[in-house]
Coordinates of C-alpha atoms in Angstrom, one line a residue:
S1 CA -8.1 -13.2 -29.7
S2 CA -8.4 -16.9 -30.5
D3 CA -4.7 -16.8 -31.6
N4 CA -2.6 -17.7 -28.5
W5 CA 0.5 -16.0 -30.1
C6 CA -1.3 -12.7 -29.9
R7 CA 0.6 -10.5 -27.4
P8 CA -0.8 -6.8 -27.4
V9 CA 1.8 -4.5 -25.9
S10 CA 0.7 -1.0 -27.0
L11 CA -2.5 0.8 -28.0
A12 CA -3.0 4.1 -29.9
N13 CA -6.1 6.2 -30.6
A14 CA -5.6 7.2 -34.3
P15 CA -6.8 10.5 -35.9
D16 CA -9.0 8.6 -38.4
G17 CA -11.2 7.2 -35.6
T18 CA -9.7 3.7 -35.6
L19 CA -7.8 1.9 -32.8
W20 CA -4.3 0.6 -33.5
F21 CA -2.3 -1.9 -31.4
C22 CA 1.2 -3.4 -31.6
D23 CA 1.3 -7.1 -31.3
M24 CA 4.6 -8.7 -30.1
Q25 CA 3.4 -12.1 -31.5
R26 CA 5.5 -14.6 -29.6
E27 CA 4.6 -18.2 -28.6
T28 CA 6.2 -18.0 -25.1
I29 CA 6.5 -14.8 -23.1
E30 CA 7.3 -16.4 -19.7
H31 CA 10.9 -15.9 -18.5
P32 CA 12.8 -19.2 -18.9
W33 CA 13.6 -19.3 -15.2
S34 CA 9.8 -19.6 -14.5
L35 CA 9.4 -22.8 -16.5
P36 CA 10.0 -26.3 -15.2
E37 CA 12.8 -28.1 -17.0
P38 CA 10.6 -30.9 -18.4
L39 CA 8.2 -28.3 -19.9
K40 CA 11.0 -26.1 -21.1
S41 CA 12.7 -28.9 -23.0
N42 CA 9.5 -29.2 -25.2
L43 CA 9.3 -25.5 -26.1
D44 CA 11.0 -23.4 -28.7
L45 CA 11.6 -20.3 -26.6
N46 CA 12.6 -18.3 -29.7
A47 CA 9.5 -19.1 -31.7
G48 CA 8.2 -15.8 -33.0
N49 CA 11.3 -13.6 -32.5
D50 CA 11.2 -12.8 -36.2
R51 CA 7.6 -11.7 -36.1
G52 CA 5.4 -8.9 -35.0
R53 CA 2.1 -7.3 -36.2
L54 CA 0.5 -3.9 -36.3
W55 CA -3.3 -4.1 -36.1
R56 CA -5.8 -1.5 -37.1
I57 CA -9.3 -2.1 -35.7
V58 CA -12.2 -0.6 -37.5
P59 CA -15.9 -1.0 -36.4
D60 CA -18.1 -2.9 -38.8
G61 CA -19.9 -0.6 -41.2
V62 CA -17.7 2.4 -40.4
K63 CA -15.6 4.1 -42.9
P64 CA -12.5 5.6 -41.4
R65 CA -12.1 9.4 -41.8
G66 CA -9.3 10.7 -44.0
L67 CA -6.1 11.7 -42.2
P68 CA -6.3 15.4 -41.3
K69 CA -3.4 17.8 -42.0
L70 CA -3.8 20.2 -39.1
G71 CA -0.7 22.2 -39.9
A72 CA -2.5 23.9 -42.7
L73 CA -5.4 25.2 -40.5
S74 CA -5.8 28.7 -39.3
T75 CA -5.4 29.7 -35.7
A76 CA -9.2 30.0 -35.3
E77 CA -9.7 26.5 -36.8
L78 CA -7.2 25.1 -34.4
V79 CA -8.9 26.7 -31.4
A80 CA -12.2 25.2 -32.5
L81 CA -10.5 21.7 -32.7
L82 CA -9.8 21.9 -28.9
A83 CA -13.4 20.8 -28.4
H84 CA -13.1 17.8 -30.8
P85 CA -14.3 14.5 -29.3
N86 CA -11.1 12.7 -30.6
G87 CA -8.2 13.2 -28.2
W88 CA -5.6 13.2 -31.0
H89 CA -7.2 16.3 -32.6
R90 CA -7.3 18.1 -29.2
D91 CA -3.7 17.3 -28.3
T92 CA -2.3 18.1 -31.8
A93 CA -4.2 21.4 -32.0
A94 CA -2.9 22.4 -28.6
R95 CA 0.6 21.6 -29.6
L96 CA 0.4 23.6 -32.8
L97 CA -1.1 26.6 -31.0
H98 CA 1.8 26.5 -28.5
L99 CA 4.3 26.4 -31.4
R100 CA 2.7 29.3 -33.2
Q101 CA 2.4 31.6 -30.2
D102 CA -0.2 33.6 -32.2
A103 CA -1.1 36.8 -30.4
G104 CA -4.6 36.5 -31.8
A105 CA -5.3 33.2 -30.2
P106 CA -6.1 34.2 -26.5
P107 CA -9.4 36.0 -27.2
A108 CA -10.7 33.0 -29.1
L109 CA -9.4 30.7 -26.4
R110 CA -11.2 32.7 -23.7
S111 CA -14.4 32.6 -25.6
L112 CA -14.0 28.8 -26.0
A113 CA -13.2 28.4 -22.3
Q114 CA -16.5 30.0 -21.3
Q115 CA -18.9 29.3 -24.1
S116 CA -18.0 25.9 -25.6
P117 CA -20.8 23.4 -25.2
A118 CA -18.2 20.6 -24.9
P119 CA -16.7 20.2 -21.4
L120 CA -13.4 19.0 -22.9
G121 CA -13.3 22.1 -25.0
R122 CA -13.6 24.4 -22.0
L123 CA -11.1 22.3 -20.1
T124 CA -8.5 22.2 -22.8
A125 CA -8.9 25.9 -23.5
L126 CA -8.0 26.6 -19.9
R127 CA -4.8 24.6 -20.2
V128 CA -3.7 26.2 -23.4
L129 CA -4.4 29.7 -22.1
E130 CA -2.3 28.9 -19.0
G131 CA 0.5 27.6 -21.2
H132 CA 0.4 30.9 -23.1
G133 CA 0.4 32.8 -19.8
Q134 CA -2.9 34.4 -20.9
L135 CA -5.4 32.8 -18.4
D136 CA -6.9 35.9 -16.9
E137 CA -8.7 36.3 -13.5
A138 CA -12.2 36.6 -15.0
T139 CA -11.9 33.4 -17.1
L140 CA -10.4 31.4 -14.2
T141 CA -13.1 32.7 -11.8
A142 CA -15.8 31.6 -14.2
A143 CA -14.2 28.2 -14.6
L144 CA -14.3 27.6 -10.8
A145 CA -18.1 27.9 -11.1
D146 CA -18.4 25.8 -14.4
R147 CA -21.3 23.4 -14.6
E148 CA -18.9 20.5 -15.2
A149 CA -16.9 19.1 -12.3
D150 CA -13.8 18.2 -14.4
V151 CA -13.6 21.9 -15.5
R152 CA -13.8 23.1 -12.0
A153 CA -11.1 20.7 -10.9
Q154 CA -8.9 21.7 -13.7
A155 CA -9.3 25.4 -12.8
M156 CA -8.4 24.6 -9.2
R157 CA -5.3 22.6 -10.3
I158 CA -4.1 25.5 -12.4
L159 CA -4.6 28.0 -9.6
A160 CA -2.7 25.8 -7.1
A161 CA 0.3 25.5 -9.4
R162 CA 0.7 29.3 -9.4
D163 CA 3.1 30.9 -7.0
L164 CA 0.8 33.5 -5.5
E165 CA 1.5 35.8 -2.6
T166 CA -2.1 37.1 -2.5
L167 CA -5.4 36.1 -4.1
P168 CA -7.5 38.6 -6.1
A169 CA -10.8 39.2 -4.3
P170 CA -13.0 37.4 -6.9
L171 CA -10.9 34.2 -6.6
A172 CA -10.7 34.5 -2.8
S173 CA -14.5 34.6 -2.7
A174 CA -15.0 31.8 -5.2
I175 CA -12.7 29.2 -3.7
P176 CA -14.3 28.6 -0.3
T177 CA -17.6 27.8 -2.0
L178 CA -16.0 24.7 -3.5
A179 CA -15.8 23.1 0.0
D180 CA -19.5 22.4 -0.5
D181 CA -19.0 21.2 -4.1
S182 CA -21.2 18.2 -5.1
S183 CA -18.1 16.5 -6.6
A184 CA -15.7 14.7 -4.3
F185 CA -13.0 15.1 -7.0
V186 CA -13.3 18.9 -6.9
R187 CA -13.2 18.9 -3.1
Y188 CA -10.1 16.7 -3.3
E189 CA -8.3 19.2 -5.7
L190 CA -9.3 22.0 -3.3
A191 CA -7.8 20.1 -0.3
W192 CA -4.5 19.8 -2.1
A193 CA -4.6 23.4 -3.3
L194 CA -5.0 24.8 0.2
R195 CA -1.4 23.6 0.9
T196 CA 0.0 26.6 -1.1
L197 CA -2.9 29.0 -1.7
P198 CA -2.8 32.2 0.4
L199 CA -6.5 31.9 1.2
P200 CA -7.9 33.9 4.1
G201 CA -9.7 31.6 6.5
R202 CA -8.1 28.5 5.0
N203 CA -8.4 26.6 8.3
E204 CA -12.2 27.0 8.3
V205 CA -12.3 25.6 4.7
L206 CA -10.1 22.7 5.7
L207 CA -12.4 21.8 8.5
K208 CA -15.4 22.0 6.2
L209 CA -13.7 19.6 3.9
A210 CA -12.8 17.3 6.8
R211 CA -16.5 17.1 7.8
R212 CA -17.2 15.6 4.4
A213 CA -14.1 13.5 4.0
G214 CA -15.6 10.3 5.6
D215 CA -13.2 7.4 5.5
D216 CA -11.6 8.4 2.2
P217 CA -7.8 7.8 2.8
W218 CA -6.8 10.0 -0.2
M219 CA -8.8 12.9 1.0
R220 CA -7.4 12.5 4.5
T221 CA -3.9 12.5 3.1
A222 CA -4.6 15.7 1.2
L223 CA -6.1 17.4 4.3
L224 CA -3.2 16.4 6.5
T225 CA -0.6 17.6 3.9
S226 CA -2.4 21.0 3.6
A227 CA -2.6 21.3 7.4
G228 CA 1.2 21.8 7.6
E229 CA 2.2 24.4 10.1
Q230 CA -1.4 24.9 11.2
A231 CA -1.7 21.4 12.6
G232 CA -1.8 22.6 16.2
E233 CA -4.4 25.3 15.6
L234 CA -6.5 23.0 13.5
F235 CA -6.4 20.4 16.3
R236 CA -7.8 23.0 18.8
M237 CA -10.4 24.2 16.3
S238 CA -11.5 20.6 15.5
L239 CA -12.3 19.9 19.2
R240 CA -14.4 23.0 19.7
S241 CA -17.4 22.0 17.6
G242 CA -17.8 18.5 18.9
D243 CA -18.6 17.4 15.4
P244 CA -17.7 13.6 15.1
A245 CA -16.1 14.1 11.7
E246 CA -13.9 17.0 13.0
T247 CA -13.0 14.8 16.1
T248 CA -11.8 12.1 13.7
F249 CA -9.7 14.7 11.9
A250 CA -8.3 15.9 15.2
R251 CA -7.1 12.3 16.0
L252 CA -5.3 12.2 12.6
L253 CA -3.8 15.6 13.3
A254 CA -2.4 14.1 16.6
G255 CA 0.0 12.0 14.5
Q256 CA 1.2 15.1 12.7
I257 CA 1.6 17.0 16.0
G258 CA 3.7 14.1 17.3
A259 CA 6.0 14.3 14.3
R260 CA 6.5 18.0 14.8
K261 CA 7.4 17.6 18.6
R262 CA 6.3 21.0 19.6
P263 CA 5.8 20.8 23.4
A264 CA 2.7 23.0 23.6
E265 CA 0.9 21.1 20.8
V266 CA 1.9 17.7 22.3
D267 CA 0.6 18.8 25.7
A268 CA -2.7 19.7 24.1
V269 CA -3.1 16.2 22.8
L270 CA -2.1 14.6 26.1
T271 CA -4.7 16.8 27.9
Q272 CA -7.4 15.7 25.4
A273 CA -6.4 12.0 25.8
L274 CA -6.7 12.1 29.6
S275 CA -10.2 13.5 29.4
A276 CA -11.4 11.0 26.7
P277 CA -13.2 7.8 27.4
D278 CA -10.6 5.9 25.4
P279 CA -7.2 7.6 25.8
T280 CA -5.5 5.2 23.4
A281 CA -7.5 6.7 20.5
W282 CA -5.5 9.9 20.9
L283 CA -2.2 8.5 22.3
T284 CA -1.7 6.0 19.5
P285 CA -1.4 8.5 16.6
L286 CA 0.5 10.8 18.8
A287 CA 3.0 8.1 19.7
D288 CA 3.3 7.0 16.1
G289 CA 4.2 10.6 15.1
L290 CA 6.7 10.9 18.0
T291 CA 8.4 7.6 16.9
R292 CA 8.7 9.0 13.4
A293 CA 10.5 12.0 14.9
G294 CA 12.8 9.8 17.0
S295 CA 11.0 10.4 20.3
S296 CA 8.4 8.6 22.3
L297 CA 5.4 9.3 24.6
V298 CA 7.6 8.8 27.7
K299 CA 10.2 11.3 26.5
A300 CA 7.6 13.8 25.3
D301 CA 5.5 13.7 28.5
T302 CA 7.9 15.9 30.4
G303 CA 5.2 16.9 33.0
R304 CA 4.5 13.2 33.7
K305 CA 0.8 13.7 33.0
L306 CA 0.4 10.1 32.0
A307 CA 2.0 8.6 35.1
P308 CA -1.2 8.2 37.2
L309 CA -3.0 6.7 34.3
V310 CA -0.2 4.2 33.6
A311 CA 0.0 3.2 37.3
T312 CA -3.8 2.6 37.5
T313 CA -3.7 0.6 34.3
E314 CA -0.8 -1.5 35.5
A315 CA -2.8 -2.3 38.7
R316 CA -5.8 -3.4 36.6
V317 CA -3.6 -5.6 34.4
R318 CA -1.9 -7.3 37.4
S319 CA -5.3 -8.0 39.0
G320 CA -6.6 -9.7 35.9
D321 CA -9.2 -7.1 35.4
A322 CA -7.7 -5.5 32.2
G323 CA -10.2 -3.7 30.1
R324 CA -10.3 -2.9 26.4
G325 CA -7.3 -0.8 25.5
D326 CA -5.4 -1.3 28.8
F327 CA -2.6 -3.4 27.2
A328 CA -2.4 -1.0 24.3
L329 CA -2.0 1.9 26.7
L330 CA 0.9 0.3 28.5
G331 CA 2.5 -0.5 25.2
L332 CA 2.4 3.2 24.3
A333 CA 3.2 4.9 27.5
G334 CA 4.5 2.2 29.9
S335 CA 7.9 1.3 31.4
A336 CA 9.9 -1.8 32.4
N337 CA 7.4 -2.2 35.3
S338 CA 4.6 -2.2 32.8
A339 CA 6.3 -5.0 30.8
K340 CA 6.5 -7.1 34.0
A341 CA 2.8 -6.4 34.7
I342 CA 1.9 -7.6 31.2
A343 CA 4.0 -10.8 31.6
A344 CA 2.3 -11.5 34.9
A345 CA -1.1 -11.2 33.2
L346 CA -0.1 -13.6 30.4
E347 CA 1.1 -16.1 33.0
S348 CA -2.2 -15.8 34.7
G349 CA -4.0 -16.7 31.5
A350 CA -5.1 -13.2 30.2
K351 CA -7.6 -13.5 27.4
Q352 CA -6.3 -10.6 25.3
T353 CA -3.2 -12.5 24.4
E354 CA -2.4 -10.8 21.1
D355 CA -3.0 -7.4 22.6
A356 CA -0.7 -8.2 25.5
L357 CA 2.1 -9.6 23.2
G358 CA 1.8 -6.6 20.9
A359 CA 2.2 -4.3 24.0
L360 CA 5.3 -6.2 25.1
V361 CA 7.0 -5.9 21.8
R362 CA 6.1 -2.2 21.4
L363 CA 7.6 -1.6 24.9
N364 CA 10.7 -3.6 23.8
P365 CA 12.3 -3.8 27.3
P366 CA 15.9 -5.1 27.5
A367 CA 14.5 -8.3 29.1
L368 CA 11.9 -9.0 26.4
G369 CA 13.4 -12.4 25.5
Q370 CA 13.4 -13.6 29.1
L371 CA 9.8 -12.4 29.6
L372 CA 8.6 -14.2 26.5
T373 CA 10.4 -17.4 27.6
Q374 CA 8.7 -17.0 31.0
V375 CA 5.2 -16.7 29.6
W376 CA 5.6 -19.2 26.7
P377 CA 4.2 -22.3 28.6
K378 CA 1.0 -20.4 29.4
L379 CA 0.4 -19.1 25.8
P380 CA -2.5 -20.7 24.0
A381 CA -1.5 -22.7 20.9
D382 CA -3.2 -20.3 18.5
A383 CA -1.1 -17.4 19.8
R384 CA 2.3 -19.0 19.6
A385 CA 2.9 -18.3 15.9
T386 CA 2.2 -14.6 16.5
A387 CA 4.5 -14.6 19.5
L388 CA 7.3 -16.2 17.5
R389 CA 6.9 -13.7 14.7
L390 CA 7.0 -10.8 17.2
W391 CA 9.9 -12.3 19.0
R392 CA 11.9 -12.7 15.8
S393 CA 11.2 -9.1 14.8
R394 CA 13.6 -7.9 17.5
P395 CA 17.1 -9.0 16.5
A396 CA 18.5 -8.4 20.0
Q397 CA 16.1 -10.9 21.4
V398 CA 16.7 -13.8 19.0
P399 CA 19.5 -15.3 21.2
A400 CA 17.0 -15.7 23.9
L401 CA 14.7 -17.4 21.4
L402 CA 17.4 -19.9 20.5
D403 CA 18.1 -20.4 24.3
A404 CA 14.5 -21.3 24.8
I405 CA 14.6 -23.8 21.8
A406 CA 17.8 -25.3 23.2
A407 CA 16.3 -25.7 26.6
D408 CA 13.1 -27.4 25.1
V409 CA 10.9 -24.6 26.4
I410 CA 9.9 -24.1 22.8
A411 CA 9.5 -27.3 20.8
K412 CA 10.9 -27.4 17.3
T413 CA 7.5 -28.4 16.1
D414 CA 6.2 -25.0 17.3
L415 CA 8.3 -23.3 14.6
T416 CA 6.7 -22.6 11.3
A417 CA 8.6 -22.9 8.0
E418 CA 8.8 -19.1 8.0
D419 CA 10.4 -19.2 11.5
L420 CA 12.9 -21.9 10.5
T421 CA 13.9 -20.1 7.3
A422 CA 14.4 -16.7 9.1
L423 CA 16.6 -18.3 11.8
R424 CA 18.7 -20.4 9.4
E425 CA 19.2 -17.5 7.0
S426 CA 19.9 -14.8 9.6
K427 CA 22.4 -12.1 8.5
D428 CA 24.0 -12.5 11.9
A429 CA 26.6 -15.2 11.4
K430 CA 26.5 -16.4 15.0
I431 CA 22.7 -16.6 15.0
K432 CA 22.8 -18.5 11.6
E433 CA 25.5 -20.9 12.9
R434 CA 23.7 -21.7 16.1
A435 CA 20.2 -22.0 14.4
T436 CA 21.6 -24.4 11.9
A437 CA 23.2 -26.5 14.7
L438 CA 19.9 -26.5 16.6
L439 CA 17.5 -27.0 13.7
G440 CA 19.6 -28.8 11.1
E441 CA 20.3 -27.9 7.5
I442 CA 17.3 -27.4 5.1
A443 CA 17.0 -30.1 2.5
A444 CA 18.5 -29.2 -0.9
R445 CA 15.7 -28.2 -3.3
A446 CA 16.9 -30.6 -6.0
Q447 CA 16.5 -33.5 -3.6
V448 CA 13.1 -32.2 -2.5
M449 CA 11.9 -31.9 -6.1
A450 CA 13.0 -35.4 -6.9
A451 CA 11.2 -36.8 -3.8
Y452 CA 7.9 -35.2 -4.8
Q453 CA 7.9 -36.1 -8.5
P454 CA 5.5 -39.0 -7.9
A455 CA 2.9 -36.3 -6.9
L456 CA 2.6 -35.4 -10.6
T457 CA 1.2 -38.7 -11.6
L458 CA -0.8 -39.7 -8.4
S459 CA -4.5 -39.2 -8.4
G460 CA -5.5 -36.9 -5.6
S461 CA -8.5 -35.8 -3.4
P462 CA -9.4 -32.1 -3.8
E463 CA -11.2 -32.3 -0.4
K464 CA -8.0 -33.4 1.3
G465 CA -6.0 -30.8 -0.7
H466 CA -8.4 -28.1 0.5
T467 CA -7.5 -29.1 4.1
T468 CA -3.8 -28.8 3.3
F469 CA -4.4 -25.4 1.6
Q470 CA -6.1 -24.1 4.8
A471 CA -3.3 -25.4 7.0
R472 CA -0.3 -24.2 4.9
C473 CA -1.3 -21.7 2.2
I474 CA -4.2 -19.6 3.4
I475 CA -2.1 -17.3 5.5
C476 CA -0.6 -15.7 2.4
H477 CA -2.6 -16.8 -0.7
R478 CA -6.1 -16.4 -1.9
F479 CA -8.0 -19.0 -3.9
R480 CA -11.7 -19.1 -4.7
G481 CA -12.4 -16.2 -2.3
E482 CA -10.6 -17.8 0.6
G483 CA -7.3 -16.7 2.1
Q484 CA -5.2 -13.6 2.2
N485 CA -3.7 -11.4 -0.6
V486 CA -0.1 -11.3 0.7
G487 CA 1.3 -13.4 -2.2
P488 CA -0.1 -13.8 -5.7
D489 CA -3.7 -14.8 -6.2
L490 CA -4.0 -18.5 -7.0
D491 CA -7.3 -18.4 -9.0
A492 CA -5.3 -18.7 -12.2
S493 CA -3.4 -21.7 -11.0
A494 CA -5.5 -24.2 -12.9
A495 CA -3.9 -22.9 -16.1
A496 CA -0.3 -23.3 -14.8
G497 CA -0.1 -27.0 -15.0
R498 CA 0.9 -29.5 -12.3
E499 CA 4.7 -29.2 -13.0
K500 CA 4.8 -25.5 -12.6
L501 CA 2.5 -25.6 -9.6
L502 CA 4.7 -28.2 -7.9
G503 CA 7.9 -26.2 -8.7
N504 CA 6.4 -23.0 -7.3
I505 CA 5.5 -24.7 -4.1
L506 CA 8.8 -26.5 -3.6
E507 CA 11.0 -23.7 -5.0
P508 CA 9.1 -20.5 -4.1
S509 CA 12.0 -18.2 -5.0
R510 CA 12.5 -19.6 -8.5
E511 CA 10.0 -17.1 -9.9
I512 CA 8.8 -14.0 -8.1
T513 CA 5.8 -12.4 -9.6
A514 CA 6.1 -8.6 -10.3
G515 CA 4.7 -6.6 -7.4
F516 CA 5.4 -9.4 -4.8
G517 CA 9.1 -8.7 -4.1
S518 CA 9.9 -9.2 -0.5
G519 CA 12.0 -7.0 1.7
I520 CA 13.4 -6.8 5.2
V521 CA 13.0 -3.4 6.9
E522 CA 15.0 -2.5 9.9
T523 CA 13.6 0.3 12.0
K524 CA 15.4 2.8 14.1
G525 CA 13.6 1.4 17.1
G526 CA 15.4 -2.0 16.6
E527 CA 12.5 -3.9 14.9
T528 CA 12.9 -6.1 11.9
I529 CA 9.9 -6.5 9.6
A530 CA 9.8 -9.0 6.7
G531 CA 7.0 -8.7 4.2
V532 CA 6.0 -7.9 0.6
I533 CA 6.7 -4.3 -0.2
A534 CA 3.4 -3.2 -1.6
A535 CA 4.0 0.5 -1.9
E536 CA 6.5 3.3 -1.4
A537 CA 4.6 6.6 -1.4
D538 CA 3.8 9.7 0.7
G539 CA 6.9 9.2 2.9
A540 CA 5.9 5.7 4.0
L541 CA 6.5 2.0 3.2
T542 CA 3.5 -0.3 3.1
L543 CA 4.3 -3.9 3.7
R544 CA 1.9 -6.9 3.5
L545 CA 2.7 -9.5 6.2
P546 CA 1.7 -13.1 6.5
G547 CA -1.8 -13.4 7.8
G548 CA -3.1 -10.5 5.8
L549 CA -1.7 -7.8 8.1
V550 CA -0.7 -4.5 6.6
R551 CA 2.0 -2.5 8.2
Q552 CA 3.0 1.1 7.3
V553 CA 6.4 2.3 8.3
A554 CA 7.3 6.0 7.9
Q555 CA 10.5 6.6 5.8
T556 CA 11.9 8.6 8.8
E557 CA 11.6 5.4 10.9
V558 CA 13.5 3.2 8.5
A559 CA 17.2 2.5 9.3
R560 CA 17.7 0.0 6.4
I561 CA 15.9 -1.8 3.7
D562 CA 17.2 -5.1 2.2
R563 CA 15.3 -6.1 -0.9
S564 CA 15.5 -9.8 -0.9
P565 CA 16.0 -11.9 -4.0
R566 CA 14.0 -14.6 -2.3
S567 CA 10.3 -15.0 -2.0
L568 CA 8.5 -14.2 1.3
M569 CA 7.2 -17.8 1.0
P570 CA 9.9 -19.9 2.8
D571 CA 11.6 -23.1 1.6
G572 CA 10.5 -26.2 3.5
L573 CA 6.7 -25.6 3.4
E574 CA 6.4 -29.2 2.3
A575 CA 7.8 -30.5 5.5
G576 CA 5.5 -33.2 6.9
L577 CA 3.7 -33.7 3.6
T578 CA 3.8 -37.0 1.7
P579 CA 3.8 -37.1 -2.1
Q580 CA 0.1 -38.2 -1.8
D581 CA -0.6 -35.1 0.3
M582 CA 1.1 -33.0 -2.4
A583 CA -1.0 -34.7 -5.1
D584 CA -4.2 -33.8 -3.2
L585 CA -3.1 -30.2 -2.9
L586 CA -2.2 -30.0 -6.6
N587 CA -5.7 -31.4 -7.5
F588 CA -7.3 -28.8 -5.4
L589 CA -5.4 -26.0 -6.9
E590 CA -6.0 -27.2 -10.4
G591 CA -9.7 -26.6 -9.7
K592 CA -10.8 -30.2 -10.2
K593 CA -14.1 -31.0 -8.5

């Protein structure tokens, strides 16, 4: 709409063929907290609170139909309406049929379910029959072979919802054929249904589905859920054929096996890992599953099968001849000796710095802080931010970090705004007090805002602003296809205005966009992870971390979640920038060429 007070909030598909929508009709819909004071003082935030519109949209040249009165129709006429192209008619007819409970309806519904030329008619008839408790075996079997994928999927969904102890022979014969269905949607519904259906040979059907799953994460989730108690047997079956897709599925099952902690099944995965060219491809999911169950590879490997492999890998790492995956292996299955070997490699200038740091933190030896202090002088500049973030993620090691700062092993200039904020705002009172004494108080935001007001009127260089964006913003924000989607996308920033842009940069917690709330997750393993909580589903938390990293943490691993009222973007990001630098950044974000 050309009317900038138009605020559509609800849509409705009307029975006369028109589209209706509710229009809130307000001048300003932003929350007052999100508006800079100078801008807010020029707005009437209540403008439009006595208004509101209901729109009816009719295509040009089309005369709306008269409003039908379906309550006066016969049962046969209502059944016929289940195939109507307008959703309101289908839904209303289905509701009226349910209310009437006419014993004469099921025969007509069965006829519609099998013979209607409209796929929606056949699909809706299935649902209404099931609601009446009158969907018989023959109709359901025919629906599983329907020419339309949506109808086949609906039939499978209905069947999966039934609490069946046995399957009638016709259905038991029809279901496995859907593993080769041309529709991925139908195969997906089948994968979920196998979780509860008492289907003979269900494991063979699951493997057939796994061969066609590819990289689809939704399909993999469905398959793993349906594997259930059969995870160990499916793992063995997957390895027999040598099919690459089944091998991929077996690696996924290794995580499930770890979470179940059944010794024989864990032993089978260990045996497979030791015979594989890349043991970590099998040990990583197994270790993740064991961690979710409160265990580890070291605890689960009661027969010490991995000890020779670990010893050989430690020797390679100490000699400076570490290969691909060696650091990862030690992080998964190593010991305190492995941590010392990794530290020695870092001191000798190992090239796989990030892999080595990740392995150290995963091992989490008691002396982790001392080891990181020891290797710090040898770390390349581009790895230090990662090292600090990993170091901070282990609360027990933060005192050693502060010791290293106090001893000038780590320069204060090595700390990012994120590091400074995390240390100054620590929940541990002693850490907070010591960090503040070492690093100083952060400047009050009101003072900072006043200091940077000249940036609003200075002319700036978008080219220089681009350089600042790359140095300070790109790790979390995306703009013009550049950067990471950790925080809100900045492509719409040109419309925000300089005042709001400046306020959001200097006071990042003043307004937190929906979907970008940050949280601090403490794991049972003693790790602290700060990030944007992107999703909470399927028993796991998904966090987006600075740099574009995505971290999934199983709910069973979580000891505590603190949902922060503050933005993940720290205060103090402006440190070192002049008002002119800020003007350059604002010009770049406004999209000025």
